[in-house]
């Protein structure tokens, strides 16, 4: 029986499914040496939220497939996996809608000051009807700019256009004609999007091209009234530049699910700012979606090891070798 390493705990039924096909070796990724030793003995691996470096795969000559329980695959060096002949599988689609819900909850919470005002009520401060000092800003009818209109960006565009009567602008390297037809989305240069949008939503994958795509210059080109939403990866934004922009009133606020360092350090200035909504990377974190992702990743791994996987493959080139 083939052997796989699991570096994230799996739902019971998903584990049972895997065990019908392979021997599962659970590992604690915090015990680095034991993790690396287990990879050397394994045919496959499944997990999430841990960087898998080329050094960790030295000597892992049996390894044929890795399956990440996520759509993002920035924890892997894909070119290195391909060189080693290791298939990398991921879980697109199953998490699209719940992640778009998270994006929208950040938009609404930031614009309507939901988190700040809920804390204010709980602190017993609601003693009179509220005035303009506690008003928010509208979401409906405004302009959303989606940087990276793919699966999740498309689901955000649908909510924005059909649910909230918003105009949708987007940037991509290539056009998304479906979103243009269905939601009236208009493809523009990043500069125009930043200068025009009331809500700038980042939904690009983290790559060398997108790292720090939003820095001091880009933040300065946004409207003073604009809100930045990031539920992609923390490093898309230069976080120090964002902190300055929020402090100086360069932009109005931010709704953040992801950070350059996670968990966000307790001394981060972002935690002191009333105009920041900070979430603990909950994009896809519902019971239903996380279960579907684990199941999907397990099925991907079993099929990849059997040589029958045809979808959800990150490095398709490996199959052509
Ligand atoms: P996707 O369908 O591949 O969409 C990504 C979009 O970004 C595509 O439209 C792509 O279009 C665009 N893009 C890629 N590189 C770009 C570049 N250099 N400049 C401009 N646009 C670029 O991926 P998805 O399923 O929507 O997921 C997107 C990302 O969300 C994931 O990679 C992950 O990091 C993040 N995510 C976060 C959470 C969370 O928990 N917060 C949950 C799920 C996903 P072109 O190829 O035409 O450029």
GROMACS .gro file of C-alpha atoms and ligand atoms in nm:
model
  369
    1UNK     CA    1   0.000   0.000   0.000
    2UNK     CA    2   0.126   0.350  -0.081
    3UNK     CA    3   0.213   0.574   0.209
    4UNK     CA    4   0.114   0.939   0.250
    5UNK     CA    5   0.204   1.206   0.502
    6UNK     CA    6  -0.076   1.426   0.644
    7UNK     CA    7   0.048   1.752   0.797
    8UNK     CA    8  -0.297   1.880   0.883
    9UNK     CA    9  -0.563   1.697   1.079
   10UNK     CA   10  -0.843   1.570   0.859
   11UNK     CA   11  -1.216   1.514   0.926
   12UNK     CA   12  -1.282   1.156   1.038
   13UNK     CA   13  -1.468   1.050   0.724
   14UNK     CA   14  -1.200   1.199   0.498
   15UNK     CA   15  -0.931   1.015   0.691
   16UNK     CA   16  -1.135   0.693   0.660
   17UNK     CA   17  -1.164   0.748   0.285
   18UNK     CA   18  -0.788   0.797   0.253
   19UNK     CA   19  -0.718   0.489   0.463
   20UNK     CA   20  -0.916   0.277   0.217
   21UNK     CA   21  -0.653   0.364  -0.044
   22UNK     CA   22  -0.325   0.446   0.133
   23UNK     CA   23  -0.142   0.422   0.462
   24UNK     CA   24  -0.174   0.760   0.632
   25UNK     CA   25   0.113   0.888   0.847
   26UNK     CA   26   0.006   1.192   1.049
   27UNK     CA   27   0.285   1.438   1.127
   28UNK     CA   28   0.311   1.753   1.335
   29UNK     CA   29   0.465   2.014   1.103
   30UNK     CA   30   0.610   2.193   1.408
   31UNK     CA   31   0.842   1.891   1.451
   32UNK     CA   32   1.038   1.981   1.141
   33UNK     CA   33   1.293   1.697   1.136
   34UNK     CA   34   1.031   1.427   1.188
   35UNK     CA   35   0.818   1.587   0.914
   36UNK     CA   36   1.111   1.585   0.668
   37UNK     CA   37   1.198   1.225   0.761
   38UNK     CA   38   0.837   1.119   0.699
   39UNK     CA   39   0.838   1.289   0.357
   40UNK     CA   40   1.144   1.080   0.263
   41UNK     CA   41   0.941   0.762   0.319
   42UNK     CA   42   0.623   0.879   0.149
   43UNK     CA   43   0.461   0.847  -0.194
   44UNK     CA   44   0.234   1.144  -0.134
   45UNK     CA   45   0.136   1.418   0.105
   46UNK     CA   46  -0.167   1.625   0.206
   47UNK     CA   47  -0.193   1.938   0.418
   48UNK     CA   48  -0.215   2.316   0.425
   49UNK     CA   49  -0.075   2.635   0.574
   50UNK     CA   50   0.287   2.515   0.592
   51UNK     CA   51   0.571   2.620   0.363
   52UNK     CA   52   0.714   2.318   0.181
   53UNK     CA   53   1.063   2.415   0.067
   54UNK     CA   54   1.288   2.235  -0.184
   55UNK     CA   55   1.527   2.155   0.104
   56UNK     CA   56   1.249   1.961   0.278
   57UNK     CA   57   1.212   1.740  -0.030
   58UNK     CA   58   1.579   1.648  -0.069
   59UNK     CA   59   1.594   1.268  -0.063
   60UNK     CA   60   1.216   1.232  -0.093
   61UNK     CA   61   1.264   1.024  -0.406
   62UNK     CA   62   0.942   0.822  -0.369
   63UNK     CA   63   0.725   1.133  -0.359
   64UNK     CA   64   0.491   1.148  -0.660
   65UNK     CA   65   0.207   1.380  -0.549
   66UNK     CA   66   0.132   1.658  -0.301
   67UNK     CA   67  -0.221   1.781  -0.237
   68UNK     CA   68  -0.284   2.117  -0.075
   69UNK     CA   69  -0.613   2.181   0.107
   70UNK     CA   70  -0.636   2.529  -0.044
   71UNK     CA   71  -0.668   2.695  -0.380
   72UNK     CA   72  -0.358   2.910  -0.322
   73UNK     CA   73  -0.029   2.727  -0.373
   74UNK     CA   74   0.221   2.995  -0.275
   75UNK     CA   75   0.353   2.764   0.001
   76UNK     CA   76   0.517   2.550  -0.271
   77UNK     CA   77   0.800   2.603  -0.517
   78UNK     CA   78   0.605   2.478  -0.817
   79UNK     CA   79   0.899   2.479  -1.061
   80UNK     CA   80   1.100   2.269  -0.816
   81UNK     CA   81   0.813   2.019  -0.776
   82UNK     CA   82   0.785   1.990  -1.153
   83UNK     CA   83   1.161   1.927  -1.184
   84UNK     CA   84   1.124   1.650  -0.928
   85UNK     CA   85   0.826   1.499  -1.116
   86UNK     CA   86   0.589   1.567  -0.826
   87UNK     CA   87   0.226   1.651  -0.914
   88UNK     CA   88   0.076   1.936  -0.710
   89UNK     CA   89  -0.303   1.935  -0.670
   90UNK     CA   90  -0.519   2.209  -0.515
   91UNK     CA   91  -0.887   2.278  -0.434
   92UNK     CA   92  -1.034   2.551  -0.654
   93UNK     CA   93  -1.413   2.606  -0.684
   94UNK     CA   94  -1.526   2.439  -0.358
   95UNK     CA   95  -1.419   2.745  -0.158
   96UNK     CA   96  -1.513   3.018  -0.403
   97UNK     CA   97  -1.851   3.115  -0.261
   98UNK     CA   98  -1.760   3.111   0.107
   99UNK     CA   99  -1.446   3.316   0.038
  100UNK     CA  100  -1.652   3.568  -0.160
  101UNK     CA  101  -1.886   3.587   0.143
  102UNK     CA  102  -1.584   3.674   0.358
  103UNK     CA  103  -1.484   3.946   0.113
  104UNK     CA  104  -1.833   4.088   0.126
  105UNK     CA  105  -1.850   4.072   0.503
  106UNK     CA  106  -1.525   4.275   0.510
  107UNK     CA  107  -1.674   4.529   0.267
  108UNK     CA  108  -1.990   4.568   0.476
  109UNK     CA  109  -1.817   4.559   0.814
  110UNK     CA  110  -1.560   4.821   0.707
  111UNK     CA  111  -1.809   5.054   0.541
  112UNK     CA  112  -2.073   5.033   0.816
  113UNK     CA  113  -1.825   5.012   1.104
  114UNK     CA  114  -1.993   4.693   1.226
  115UNK     CA  115  -1.706   4.561   1.437
  116UNK     CA  116  -1.617   4.896   1.591
  117UNK     CA  117  -1.979   4.982   1.678
  118UNK     CA  118  -2.065   4.635   1.807
  119UNK     CA  119  -1.770   4.664   2.049
  120UNK     CA  120  -1.892   5.013   2.144
  121UNK     CA  121  -2.240   4.877   2.227
  122UNK     CA  122  -2.095   4.589   2.430
  123UNK     CA  123  -1.880   4.835   2.622
  124UNK     CA  124  -2.204   4.999   2.742
  125UNK     CA  125  -2.146   5.323   2.549
  126UNK     CA  126  -2.483   5.336   2.373
  127UNK     CA  127  -2.667   5.585   2.587
  128UNK     CA  128  -2.826   5.815   2.326
  129UNK     CA  129  -2.925   5.774   1.964
  130UNK     CA  130  -2.613   5.799   1.751
  131UNK     CA  131  -2.506   6.097   1.540
  132UNK     CA  132  -2.285   6.157   1.234
  133UNK     CA  133  -1.966   6.081   1.427
  134UNK     CA  134  -2.067   5.714   1.417
  135UNK     CA  135  -2.220   5.701   1.069
  136UNK     CA  136  -2.069   5.475   0.805
  137UNK     CA  137  -2.065   5.502   0.428
  138UNK     CA  138  -2.288   5.332   0.171
  139UNK     CA  139  -2.192   5.013  -0.008
  140UNK     CA  140  -2.483   4.982  -0.252
  141UNK     CA  141  -2.446   5.181  -0.571
  142UNK     CA  142  -2.072   5.238  -0.524
  143UNK     CA  143  -1.783   5.118  -0.741
  144UNK     CA  144  -1.588   4.806  -0.654
  145UNK     CA  145  -1.247   4.749  -0.813
  146UNK     CA  146  -1.145   4.384  -0.820
  147UNK     CA  147  -0.774   4.322  -0.867
  148UNK     CA  148  -0.775   3.964  -0.999
  149UNK     CA  149  -1.119   3.876  -1.130
  150UNK     CA  150  -1.100   3.497  -1.144
  151UNK     CA  151  -1.315   3.245  -0.957
  152UNK     CA  152  -1.343   3.430  -0.624
  153UNK     CA  153  -1.325   3.776  -0.783
  154UNK     CA  154  -1.612   3.666  -1.012
  155UNK     CA  155  -1.824   3.559  -0.714
  156UNK     CA  156  -1.753   3.897  -0.550
  157UNK     CA  157  -1.851   4.073  -0.875
  158UNK     CA  158  -2.181   3.880  -0.880
  159UNK     CA  159  -2.267   3.986  -0.525
  160UNK     CA  160  -2.164   4.346  -0.599
  161UNK     CA  161  -2.345   4.388  -0.932
  162UNK     CA  162  -2.660   4.182  -0.877
  163UNK     CA  163  -2.702   4.217  -0.501
  164UNK     CA  164  -2.572   4.568  -0.433
  165UNK     CA  165  -2.619   4.746  -0.765
  166UNK     CA  166  -2.249   4.833  -0.777
  167UNK     CA  167  -2.031   4.916  -1.077
  168UNK     CA  168  -1.754   4.662  -1.121
  169UNK     CA  169  -1.405   4.747  -1.246
  170UNK     CA  170  -1.132   4.486  -1.269
  171UNK     CA  171  -0.773   4.418  -1.367
  172UNK     CA  172  -0.640   4.085  -1.495
  173UNK     CA  173  -0.364   3.998  -1.735
  174UNK     CA  174  -0.635   3.861  -1.966
  175UNK     CA  175  -1.000   3.963  -2.008
  176UNK     CA  176  -1.285   3.784  -1.832
  177UNK     CA  177  -1.563   3.807  -2.093
  178UNK     CA  178  -1.808   3.605  -1.878
  179UNK     CA  179  -1.790   3.861  -1.595
  180UNK     CA  180  -1.813   4.146  -1.843
  181UNK     CA  181  -2.132   4.000  -1.992
  182UNK     CA  182  -2.293   3.887  -1.667
  183UNK     CA  183  -2.203   4.174  -1.431
  184UNK     CA  184  -2.112   4.462  -1.661
  185UNK     CA  185  -1.756   4.436  -1.529
  186UNK     CA  186  -1.516   4.675  -1.707
  187UNK     CA  187  -1.148   4.585  -1.747
  188UNK     CA  188  -0.920   4.881  -1.677
  189UNK     CA  189  -0.555   4.946  -1.598
  190UNK     CA  190  -0.462   4.915  -1.229
  191UNK     CA  191  -0.401   5.293  -1.213
  192UNK     CA  192  -0.758   5.369  -1.325
  193UNK     CA  193  -0.904   5.110  -1.089
  194UNK     CA  194  -0.716   5.252  -0.791
  195UNK     CA  195  -0.812   5.609  -0.874
  196UNK     CA  196  -1.181   5.529  -0.925
  197UNK     CA  197  -1.292   5.248  -0.693
  198UNK     CA  198  -1.463   5.306  -0.359
  199UNK     CA  199  -1.369   4.953  -0.255
  200UNK     CA  200  -1.047   4.797  -0.387
  201UNK     CA  201  -1.062   4.418  -0.344
  202UNK     CA  202  -0.744   4.219  -0.392
  203UNK     CA  203  -0.801   3.866  -0.521
  204UNK     CA  204  -0.483   3.782  -0.713
  205UNK     CA  205  -0.267   3.483  -0.621
  206UNK     CA  206   0.065   3.557  -0.450
  207UNK     CA  207   0.345   3.531  -0.707
  208UNK     CA  208   0.672   3.713  -0.763
  209UNK     CA  209   0.472   3.946  -0.993
  210UNK     CA  210   0.202   4.029  -0.737
  211UNK     CA  211   0.415   4.053  -0.420
  212UNK     CA  212   0.382   4.410  -0.284
  213UNK     CA  213   0.167   4.501  -0.584
  214UNK     CA  214   0.001   4.753  -0.352
  215UNK     CA  215   0.259   4.981  -0.189
  216UNK     CA  216   0.288   5.346  -0.087
  217UNK     CA  217   0.250   5.477  -0.445
  218UNK     CA  218  -0.060   5.269  -0.516
  219UNK     CA  219  -0.221   5.359  -0.182
  220UNK     CA  220  -0.153   5.728  -0.250
  221UNK     CA  221  -0.332   5.698  -0.583
  222UNK     CA  222  -0.652   5.568  -0.420
  223UNK     CA  223  -0.939   5.796  -0.321
  224UNK     CA  224  -0.916   5.933   0.034
  225UNK     CA  225  -1.262   5.783   0.090
  226UNK     CA  226  -1.162   5.438  -0.043
  227UNK     CA  227  -1.150   5.115   0.156
  228UNK     CA  228  -0.893   4.844   0.077
  229UNK     CA  229  -1.008   4.482   0.113
  230UNK     CA  230  -0.750   4.205   0.116
  231UNK     CA  231  -0.861   3.842   0.137
  232UNK     CA  232  -0.595   3.705  -0.098
  233UNK     CA  233  -0.250   3.689   0.064
  234UNK     CA  234  -0.091   3.936   0.304
  235UNK     CA  235   0.223   3.993   0.098
  236UNK     CA  236   0.024   4.135  -0.195
  237UNK     CA  237   0.026   4.454   0.016
  238UNK     CA  238   0.329   4.630   0.163
  239UNK     CA  239   0.189   4.623   0.516
  240UNK     CA  240   0.412   4.901   0.650
  241UNK     CA  241   0.297   5.129   0.368
  242UNK     CA  242  -0.064   5.035   0.447
  243UNK     CA  243  -0.016   5.120   0.815
  244UNK     CA  244   0.120   5.463   0.715
  245UNK     CA  245  -0.167   5.520   0.470
  246UNK     CA  246  -0.427   5.433   0.734
  247UNK     CA  247  -0.256   5.651   0.997
  248UNK     CA  248  -0.222   5.949   0.764
  249UNK     CA  249  -0.574   5.934   0.623
  250UNK     CA  250  -0.440   5.853   0.274
  251UNK     CA  251  -0.726   5.600   0.253
  252UNK     CA  252  -1.040   5.568   0.465
  253UNK     CA  253  -1.003   5.215   0.598
  254UNK     CA  254  -0.914   4.852   0.540
  255UNK     CA  255  -1.078   4.513   0.576
  256UNK     CA  256  -0.809   4.248   0.607
  257UNK     CA  257  -0.832   3.870   0.627
  258UNK     CA  258  -0.463   3.810   0.555
  259UNK     CA  259  -0.135   3.961   0.673
  260UNK     CA  260   0.234   3.952   0.587
  261UNK     CA  261   0.296   3.758   0.909
  262UNK     CA  262   0.028   3.521   1.035
  263UNK     CA  263  -0.090   3.499   1.307
  264UNK     CA  264  -0.083   3.881   1.313
  265UNK     CA  265   0.157   3.984   1.594
  266UNK     CA  266  -0.026   4.127   1.896
  267UNK     CA  267   0.177   4.449   1.872
  268UNK     CA  268   0.075   4.521   1.512
  269UNK     CA  269  -0.038   4.886   1.483
  270UNK     CA  270  -0.327   4.757   1.269
  271UNK     CA  271  -0.490   4.623   1.585
  272UNK     CA  272  -0.506   4.972   1.736
  273UNK     CA  273  -0.685   5.129   1.441
  274UNK     CA  274  -1.061   5.184   1.452
  275UNK     CA  275  -1.072   5.199   1.071
  276UNK     CA  276  -0.933   4.845   1.032
  277UNK     CA  277  -1.135   4.525   1.041
  278UNK     CA  278  -0.890   4.238   1.097
  279UNK     CA  279  -0.990   3.874   1.062
  280UNK     CA  280  -0.780   3.560   1.134
  281UNK     CA  281  -0.757   3.429   0.774
  282UNK     CA  282  -1.114   3.294   0.766
  283UNK     CA  283  -1.171   3.321   0.389
  284UNK     CA  284  -1.295   2.964   0.344
  285UNK     CA  285  -1.342   2.881   0.712
  286UNK     CA  286  -1.694   2.743   0.736
  287UNK     CA  287  -1.763   2.388   0.852
  288UNK     CA  288  -1.915   2.299   0.516
  289UNK     CA  289  -1.644   2.448   0.298
  290UNK     CA  290  -1.347   2.325   0.500
  291UNK     CA  291  -1.496   1.976   0.491
  292UNK     CA  292  -1.550   1.995   0.115
  293UNK     CA  293  -1.191   2.116   0.068
  294UNK     CA  294  -1.045   1.831   0.274
  295UNK     CA  295  -1.253   1.575   0.083
  296UNK     CA  296  -1.157   1.729  -0.250
  297UNK     CA  297  -0.786   1.733  -0.158
  298UNK     CA  298  -0.801   1.370  -0.045
  299UNK     CA  299  -0.968   1.264  -0.370
  300UNK     CA  300  -0.711   1.464  -0.566
  301UNK     CA  301  -0.428   1.285  -0.389
  302UNK     CA  302  -0.569   0.935  -0.435
  303UNK     CA  303  -0.632   1.003  -0.805
  304UNK     CA  304  -0.289   1.164  -0.853
  305UNK     CA  305  -0.117   0.859  -0.702
  306UNK     CA  306  -0.324   0.633  -0.927
  307UNK     CA  307  -0.230   0.845  -1.229
  308UNK     CA  308  -0.595   0.928  -1.303
  309UNK     CA  309  -0.620   1.290  -1.186
  310UNK     CA  310  -0.732   1.519  -1.470
  311UNK     CA  311  -0.848   1.837  -1.289
  312UNK     CA  312  -0.721   2.055  -1.002
  313UNK     CA  313  -0.361   2.009  -1.115
  314UNK     CA  314  -0.131   2.307  -1.060
  315UNK     CA  315   0.169   2.181  -1.261
  316UNK     CA  316   0.012   1.998  -1.553
  317UNK     CA  317   0.354   1.998  -1.727
  318UNK     CA  318   0.466   1.722  -1.493
  319UNK     CA  319   0.225   1.480  -1.662
  320UNK     CA  320   0.379   1.546  -2.002
  321UNK     CA  321   0.726   1.439  -1.895
  322LIG     P1  322  -0.811   3.243  -0.983
  322LIG     O1  323  -0.944   3.194  -1.032
  322LIG     O2  324  -0.687   3.189  -1.043
  322LIG     O3  325  -0.812   3.402  -0.994
  322LIG     C1  326  -0.697   3.480  -0.984
  322LIG     C2  327  -0.713   3.600  -1.075
  322LIG     O4  328  -0.597   3.682  -1.061
  322LIG     C3  329  -0.725   3.564  -1.222
  322LIG     O5  330  -0.832   3.634  -1.276
  322LIG     C4  331  -0.594   3.609  -1.285
  322LIG     O6  332  -0.619   3.655  -1.416
  322LIG     C5  333  -0.554   3.724  -1.192
  322LIG     N1  334  -0.409   3.744  -1.189
  322LIG     C6  335  -0.312   3.651  -1.168
  322LIG     N2  336  -0.191   3.708  -1.172
  322LIG     C7  337  -0.211   3.840  -1.197
  322LIG     C8  338  -0.126   3.951  -1.214
  322LIG     N3  339   0.007   3.938  -1.208
  322LIG     N4  340  -0.181   4.073  -1.236
  322LIG     C9  341  -0.315   4.086  -1.245
  322LIG     N5  342  -0.403   3.983  -1.229
  322LIG    C10  343  -0.351   3.863  -1.206
  322LIG     O7  344  -0.797   3.217  -0.827
  322LIG     P2  345  -0.912   3.217  -0.715
  322LIG     O8  346  -0.964   3.080  -0.696
  322LIG     O9  347  -1.008   3.329  -0.741
  322LIG    O10  348  -0.820   3.251  -0.586
  322LIG    C11  349  -0.746   3.371  -0.583
  322LIG    C12  350  -0.656   3.377  -0.460
  322LIG    O11  351  -0.734   3.399  -0.344
  322LIG    C13  352  -0.580   3.246  -0.428
  322LIG    O12  353  -0.462   3.237  -0.504
  322LIG    C14  354  -0.552   3.260  -0.280
  322LIG    O13  355  -0.427   3.320  -0.259
  322LIG    C15  356  -0.660   3.357  -0.231
  322LIG     N6  357  -0.754   3.290  -0.136
  322LIG    C16  358  -0.758   3.335  -0.007
  322LIG    C17  359  -0.846   3.276   0.082
  322LIG    C18  360  -0.855   3.323   0.224
  322LIG    O14  361  -0.873   3.240   0.312
  322LIG     N7  362  -0.846   3.449   0.250
  322LIG    C19  363  -0.928   3.168   0.041
  322LIG    C20  364  -0.919   3.126  -0.091
  322LIG    C21  365  -0.832   3.188  -0.179
  322LIG     P3  366  -0.504   3.652  -1.528
  322LIG    O15  367  -0.442   3.516  -1.523
  322LIG    O16  368  -0.576   3.684  -1.655
  322LIG    O17  369  -0.410   3.760  -1.488
   0.00000   0.00000   0.00000
